[in-house]
Structures are given as structure tokens and as C-alpha cells.
CSV table of C-alpha atoms in Angstrom, one decimal:
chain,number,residue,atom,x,y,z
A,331,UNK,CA,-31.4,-12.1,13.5
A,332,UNK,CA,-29.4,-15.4,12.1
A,333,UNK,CA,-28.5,-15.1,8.6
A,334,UNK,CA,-28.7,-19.1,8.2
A,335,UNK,CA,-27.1,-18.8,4.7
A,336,UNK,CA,-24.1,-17.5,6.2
A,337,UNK,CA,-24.1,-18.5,10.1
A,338,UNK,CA,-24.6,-22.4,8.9
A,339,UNK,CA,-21.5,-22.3,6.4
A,340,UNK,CA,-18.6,-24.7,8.2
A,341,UNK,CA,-15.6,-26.6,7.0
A,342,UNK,CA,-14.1,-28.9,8.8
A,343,UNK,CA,-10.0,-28.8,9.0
A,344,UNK,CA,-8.4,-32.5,8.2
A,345,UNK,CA,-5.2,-32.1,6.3
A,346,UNK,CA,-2.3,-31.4,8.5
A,347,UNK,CA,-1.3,-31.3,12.4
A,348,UNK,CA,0.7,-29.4,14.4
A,349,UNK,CA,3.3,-30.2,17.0
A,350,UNK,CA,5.7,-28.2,18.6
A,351,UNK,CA,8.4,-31.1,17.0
A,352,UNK,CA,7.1,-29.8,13.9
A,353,UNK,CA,8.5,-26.8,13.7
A,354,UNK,CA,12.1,-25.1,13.6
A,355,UNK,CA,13.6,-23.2,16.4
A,356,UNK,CA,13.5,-19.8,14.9
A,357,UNK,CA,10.2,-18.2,13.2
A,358,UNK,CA,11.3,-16.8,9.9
A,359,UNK,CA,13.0,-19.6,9.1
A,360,UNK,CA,10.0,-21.7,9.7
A,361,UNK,CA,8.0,-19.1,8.0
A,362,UNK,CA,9.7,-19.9,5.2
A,363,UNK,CA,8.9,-23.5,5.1
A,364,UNK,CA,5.5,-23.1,5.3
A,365,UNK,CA,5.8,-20.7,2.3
A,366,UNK,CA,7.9,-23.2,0.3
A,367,UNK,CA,4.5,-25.6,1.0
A,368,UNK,CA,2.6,-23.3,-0.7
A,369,UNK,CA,4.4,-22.4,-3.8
A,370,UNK,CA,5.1,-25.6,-4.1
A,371,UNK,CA,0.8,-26.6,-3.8
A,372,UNK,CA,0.5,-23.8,-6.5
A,373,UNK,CA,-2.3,-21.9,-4.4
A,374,UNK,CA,-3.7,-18.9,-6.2
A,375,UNK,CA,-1.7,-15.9,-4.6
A,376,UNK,CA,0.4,-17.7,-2.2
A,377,UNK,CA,2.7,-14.4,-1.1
A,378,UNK,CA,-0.9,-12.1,-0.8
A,379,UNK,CA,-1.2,-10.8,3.1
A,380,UNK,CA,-3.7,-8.8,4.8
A,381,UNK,CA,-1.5,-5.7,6.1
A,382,UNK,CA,-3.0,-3.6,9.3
A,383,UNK,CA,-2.0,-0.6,10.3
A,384,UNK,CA,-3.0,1.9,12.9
A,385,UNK,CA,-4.0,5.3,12.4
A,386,UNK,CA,-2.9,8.5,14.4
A,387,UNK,CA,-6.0,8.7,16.6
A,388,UNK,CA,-6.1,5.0,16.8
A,389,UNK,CA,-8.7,3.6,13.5
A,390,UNK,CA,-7.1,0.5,12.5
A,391,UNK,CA,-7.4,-0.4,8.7
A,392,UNK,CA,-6.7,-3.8,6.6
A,393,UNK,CA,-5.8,-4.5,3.3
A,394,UNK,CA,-4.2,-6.8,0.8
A,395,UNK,CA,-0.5,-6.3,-0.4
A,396,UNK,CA,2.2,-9.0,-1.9
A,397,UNK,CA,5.0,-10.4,0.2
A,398,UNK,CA,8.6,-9.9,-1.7
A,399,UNK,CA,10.7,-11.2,0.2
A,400,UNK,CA,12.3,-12.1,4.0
A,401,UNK,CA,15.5,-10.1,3.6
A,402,UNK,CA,18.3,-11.7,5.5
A,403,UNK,CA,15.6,-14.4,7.1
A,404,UNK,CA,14.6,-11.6,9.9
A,405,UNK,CA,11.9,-9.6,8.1
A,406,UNK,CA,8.8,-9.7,5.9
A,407,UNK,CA,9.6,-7.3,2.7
A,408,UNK,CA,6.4,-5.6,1.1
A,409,UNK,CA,5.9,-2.2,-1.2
A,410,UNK,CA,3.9,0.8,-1.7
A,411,UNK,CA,3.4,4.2,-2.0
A,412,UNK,CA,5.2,6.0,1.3
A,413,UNK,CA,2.2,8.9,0.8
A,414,UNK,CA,-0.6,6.1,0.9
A,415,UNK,CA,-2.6,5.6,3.7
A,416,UNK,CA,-0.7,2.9,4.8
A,417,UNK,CA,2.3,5.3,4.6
A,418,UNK,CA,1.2,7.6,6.4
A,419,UNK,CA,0.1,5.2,9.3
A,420,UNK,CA,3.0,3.5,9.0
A,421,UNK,CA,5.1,6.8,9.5
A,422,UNK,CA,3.3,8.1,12.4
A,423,UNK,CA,3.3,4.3,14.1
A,424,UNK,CA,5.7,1.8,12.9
A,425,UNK,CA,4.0,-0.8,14.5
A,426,UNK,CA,1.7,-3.7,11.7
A,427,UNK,CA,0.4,-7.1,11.8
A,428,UNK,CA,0.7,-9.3,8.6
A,429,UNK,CA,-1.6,-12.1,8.0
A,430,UNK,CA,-1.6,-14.7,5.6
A,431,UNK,CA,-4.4,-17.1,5.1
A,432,UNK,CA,-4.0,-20.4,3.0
A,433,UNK,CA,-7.6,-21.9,2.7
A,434,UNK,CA,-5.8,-25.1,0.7
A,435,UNK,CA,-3.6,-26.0,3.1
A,436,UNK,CA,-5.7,-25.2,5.9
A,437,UNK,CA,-3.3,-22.8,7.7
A,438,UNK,CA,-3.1,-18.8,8.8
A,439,UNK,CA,0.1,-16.9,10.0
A,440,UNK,CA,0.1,-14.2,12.1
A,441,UNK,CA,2.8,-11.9,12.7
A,442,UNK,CA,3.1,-8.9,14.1
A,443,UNK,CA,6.5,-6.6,14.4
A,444,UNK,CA,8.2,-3.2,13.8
A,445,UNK,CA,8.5,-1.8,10.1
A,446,UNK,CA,11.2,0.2,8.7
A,447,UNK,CA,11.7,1.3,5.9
A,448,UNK,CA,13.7,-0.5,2.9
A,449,UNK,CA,17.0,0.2,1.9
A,450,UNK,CA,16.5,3.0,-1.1
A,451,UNK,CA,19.1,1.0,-3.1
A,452,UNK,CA,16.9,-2.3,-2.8
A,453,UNK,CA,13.6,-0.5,-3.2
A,454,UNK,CA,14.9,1.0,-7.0
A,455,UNK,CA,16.7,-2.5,-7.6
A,456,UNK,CA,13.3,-4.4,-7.5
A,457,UNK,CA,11.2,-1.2,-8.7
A,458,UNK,CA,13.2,-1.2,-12.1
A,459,UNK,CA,12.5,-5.2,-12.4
A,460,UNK,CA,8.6,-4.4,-12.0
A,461,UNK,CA,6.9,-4.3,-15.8
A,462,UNK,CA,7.4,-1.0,-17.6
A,463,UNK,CA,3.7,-0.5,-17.2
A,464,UNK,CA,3.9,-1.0,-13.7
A,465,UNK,CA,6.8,1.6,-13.3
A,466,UNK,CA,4.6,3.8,-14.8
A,467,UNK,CA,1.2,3.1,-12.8
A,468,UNK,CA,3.7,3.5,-9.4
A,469,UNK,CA,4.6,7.3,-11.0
A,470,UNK,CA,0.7,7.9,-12.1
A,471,UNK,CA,-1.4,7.4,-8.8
A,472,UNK,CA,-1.1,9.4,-6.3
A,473,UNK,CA,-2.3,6.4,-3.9
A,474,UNK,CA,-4.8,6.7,-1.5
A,475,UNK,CA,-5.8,10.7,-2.7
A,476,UNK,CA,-9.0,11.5,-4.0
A,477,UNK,CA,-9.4,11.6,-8.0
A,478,UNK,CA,-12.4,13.0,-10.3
A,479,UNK,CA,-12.5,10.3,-12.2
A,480,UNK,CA,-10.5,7.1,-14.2
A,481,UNK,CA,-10.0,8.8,-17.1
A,482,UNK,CA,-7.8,11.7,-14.9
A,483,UNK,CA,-5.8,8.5,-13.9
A,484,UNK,CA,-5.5,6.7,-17.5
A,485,UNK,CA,-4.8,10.4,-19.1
A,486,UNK,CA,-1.9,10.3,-16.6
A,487,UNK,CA,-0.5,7.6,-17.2
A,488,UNK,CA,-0.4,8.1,-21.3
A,489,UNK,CA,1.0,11.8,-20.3
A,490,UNK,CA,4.1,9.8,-18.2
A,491,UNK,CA,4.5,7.5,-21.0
A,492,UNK,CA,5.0,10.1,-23.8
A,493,UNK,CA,7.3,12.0,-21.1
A,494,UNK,CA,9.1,9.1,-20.2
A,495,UNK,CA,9.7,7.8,-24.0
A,496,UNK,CA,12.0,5.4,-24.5
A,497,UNK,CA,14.3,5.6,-21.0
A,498,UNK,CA,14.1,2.1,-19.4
A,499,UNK,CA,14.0,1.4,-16.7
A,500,UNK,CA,12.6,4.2,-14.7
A,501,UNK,CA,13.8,6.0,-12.4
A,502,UNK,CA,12.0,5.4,-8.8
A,503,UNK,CA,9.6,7.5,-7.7
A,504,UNK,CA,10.6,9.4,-4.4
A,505,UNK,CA,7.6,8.5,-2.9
A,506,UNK,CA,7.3,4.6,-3.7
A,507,UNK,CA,9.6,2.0,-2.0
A,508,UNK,CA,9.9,-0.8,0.4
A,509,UNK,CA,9.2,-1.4,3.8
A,510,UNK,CA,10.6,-4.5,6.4
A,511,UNK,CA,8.6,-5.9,9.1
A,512,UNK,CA,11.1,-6.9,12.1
A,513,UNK,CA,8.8,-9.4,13.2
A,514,UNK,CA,8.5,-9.7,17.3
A,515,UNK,CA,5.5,-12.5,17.5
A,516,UNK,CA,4.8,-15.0,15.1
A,517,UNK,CA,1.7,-17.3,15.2
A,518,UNK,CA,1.7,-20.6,13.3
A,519,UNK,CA,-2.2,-22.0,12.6
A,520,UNK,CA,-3.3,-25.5,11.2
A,521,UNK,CA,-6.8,-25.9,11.2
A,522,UNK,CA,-8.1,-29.0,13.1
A,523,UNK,CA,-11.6,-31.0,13.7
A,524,UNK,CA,-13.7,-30.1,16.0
A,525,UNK,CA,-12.2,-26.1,15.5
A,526,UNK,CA,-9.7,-27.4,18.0
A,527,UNK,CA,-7.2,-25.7,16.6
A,528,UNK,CA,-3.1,-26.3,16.4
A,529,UNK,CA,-1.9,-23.0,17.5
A,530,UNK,CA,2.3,-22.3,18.0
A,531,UNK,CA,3.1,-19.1,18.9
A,532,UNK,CA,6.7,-17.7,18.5
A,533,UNK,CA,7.6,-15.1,20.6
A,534,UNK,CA,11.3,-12.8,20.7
A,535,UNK,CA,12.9,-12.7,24.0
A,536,UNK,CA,16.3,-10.5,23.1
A,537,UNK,CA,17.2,-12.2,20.2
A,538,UNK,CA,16.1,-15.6,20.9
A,539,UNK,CA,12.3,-17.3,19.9
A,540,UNK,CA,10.4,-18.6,22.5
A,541,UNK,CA,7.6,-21.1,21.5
A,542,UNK,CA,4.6,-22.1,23.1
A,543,UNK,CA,1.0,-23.6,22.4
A,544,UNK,CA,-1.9,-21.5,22.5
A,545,UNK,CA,-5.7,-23.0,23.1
A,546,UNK,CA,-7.6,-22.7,19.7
């Protein structure tokens, strides 16, 4: 059965097009200026992706971390806790796709690529920037595992506190760091009228892009 509140619920796409003239020879790099676009538009949570991952018997999961950075303009820099679920996928396949989706400019990226893990020098460097209170939280949750209750977590995180005192910043927790997506395939999207879609897909061939135009 049609749910019409939902199934009737369009927008139409006018803003932007999207030719292959438009964009720069390499993806990152172009990446990057679409990124610059939305800072610069002040969107709510510009850097927010959807991360998927893939499971050892093959359940694929989504869900929403930050973007930190695009270390040396050939990978997408996130972090988390290497025990989470997402660790532990990640661990047993190295393989993710990132997606970002930027309703007010009317434009989705898709990549998809190889993670590795961070450099343990750049994971502490930008974990000991993070807000005390984050430092803490990142030593406190044991991601992903099963809890009784909030007030186990809260009680935790006054008990790390009180341990912790007055020594700032942090040290890094073992378990927490960074990871780099070496990205392999690299979709620009503008949304059009008509959904006839501006696709360009960037795709690595050794160590050079190759772009093309995909049907919406």
C-alpha cells in the first residue's frame, strides 16, 4: 500500500550543473572544492558522512561520523573507537564507502576505497586537541558494548575524571584513533530537474583518475 504522505514528497533540483569541464583532474582535490562550497554556504554539519562497513558474514551497517581531514589530498581522515563495531568490521575488511549528502546545495558524494589505519602519532595529536570532556567520554564508553544503564556510563566518566585529576591533556586511549580511506572511486552528484541527474564518476587506474558520466 502507498503511503501518499511520504511516496508524494518531491523536490525538484535547480541550483547548480555539472559538466565534466567543471571539475579538476584529480578527485580529492576536487573533493575538496566542493567542501570549500559548503563551509563557505554554512550548512549545518557540512564534514558529517554516512560511513558503511561490512560485516564478517557479510551484514552491511551505516552510520554517521565527522570528516577531519584529507591527509596529504589522497584520503578521507575520520575517528573512533578501533573496538566499535565499525572497528571491528573494519579490521576484518578494510574495505568502506563514505557518503556525504548536502541537501542545500543539492549535491551527494560517493566514495568508496581502502581504510587503514592513522598514524598513532596523528591520532594522539588531534585526540589531545578534542575538549577535555571529550578525552574523557573517548576513555568512558566502551563503544558499541552492551551497558545496564546511563548512569553506569555517567558514573564512569566522574570515576575517570577524579582519576585523571588535573593531567591535561590525556593520554590516548589504546583503543581510540584514526582511520584513512584511500579512496579508489569517487562519484560527484548535482541534482537536476526532471531527476535527470549530473553524475561524474572518478575512477583510479594505477595512480591516475579516470572520469566519466554516469546516467542519473
Amino acid at each position: 500500500m502507498i503511503d501518499p504522505q511520504l511516496a508524494d514528497l518531491r523536490k525538484t533540483y535547480t541550483q547548480r550543473t555539472l559538466a565534466e569541464t567543471d571539475v579538476l583532474p584529480d578527485a580529492v582535490q576536487q573533493f575538496r572544492v566542493w567542501m570549500d562550497e559548503a563551509l563557505a554556504a554554512q550548512l549545518d554539519e557540512p564534514t558529517a558522512l554516512t560511513l558503511s562497513t561490512v560485516s564478517a558474514d557479510g551484514q552491511p551497517s551505516s552510520r554517521v561520523v565527522l570528516l577531519k581531514g584529507l591527509p596529504d589530498d589522497s584520503g578521507f581522515l575520520f575517528y573512533t573507537n578501533y573496538e566499535s563495531r565499525k572497528g571491528q568490521e573494519l579490521a576484518h575488511q578494510p574495505l568502506a564507502a563514505l557518503n556525504f549528502f548536502w541537501p542545500g546545495l543539492e549535491r551527494q558524494v560517493r566514495v568508496e576505497g581502502r581504510v587503514e589505519k592513522a598514524p598513532e602519532a596523528l591520532s594522539t595529536e588531534y585526540f589531545q586537541s578534542r575538549p577535555r570532556s571529550s578525552q574523557i567520554g573517548a576513555w568512558a564508553s566502551p563503544q558499541s558494548q552492551v551497558i545496564a544503564s546511563r548512569a553506569e556510563l555517567e558514573a564512569k566518566e566522574i570515576q575517570l575524571a577524579e582519576e585523571f585529576g588535573d593531567q591535561d591533556p590525556l593520554p590516548r586511549p589504546p583503543h581510540w584513533g584514526g582511520y584513512i580511506l584511500r579512496p579508489h572511486r569517487v562519484e560527484f552528484w548535482q541534482g537536476r530537474p526532471s531527476r535527470l541527474h549530473d553524475r561524474i564518476v572518478y575512477e583510479l587506474a594505477g595512480t591516475a583518475w579516470q572520469r566519466s558520466r554516469l546516467a542519473p
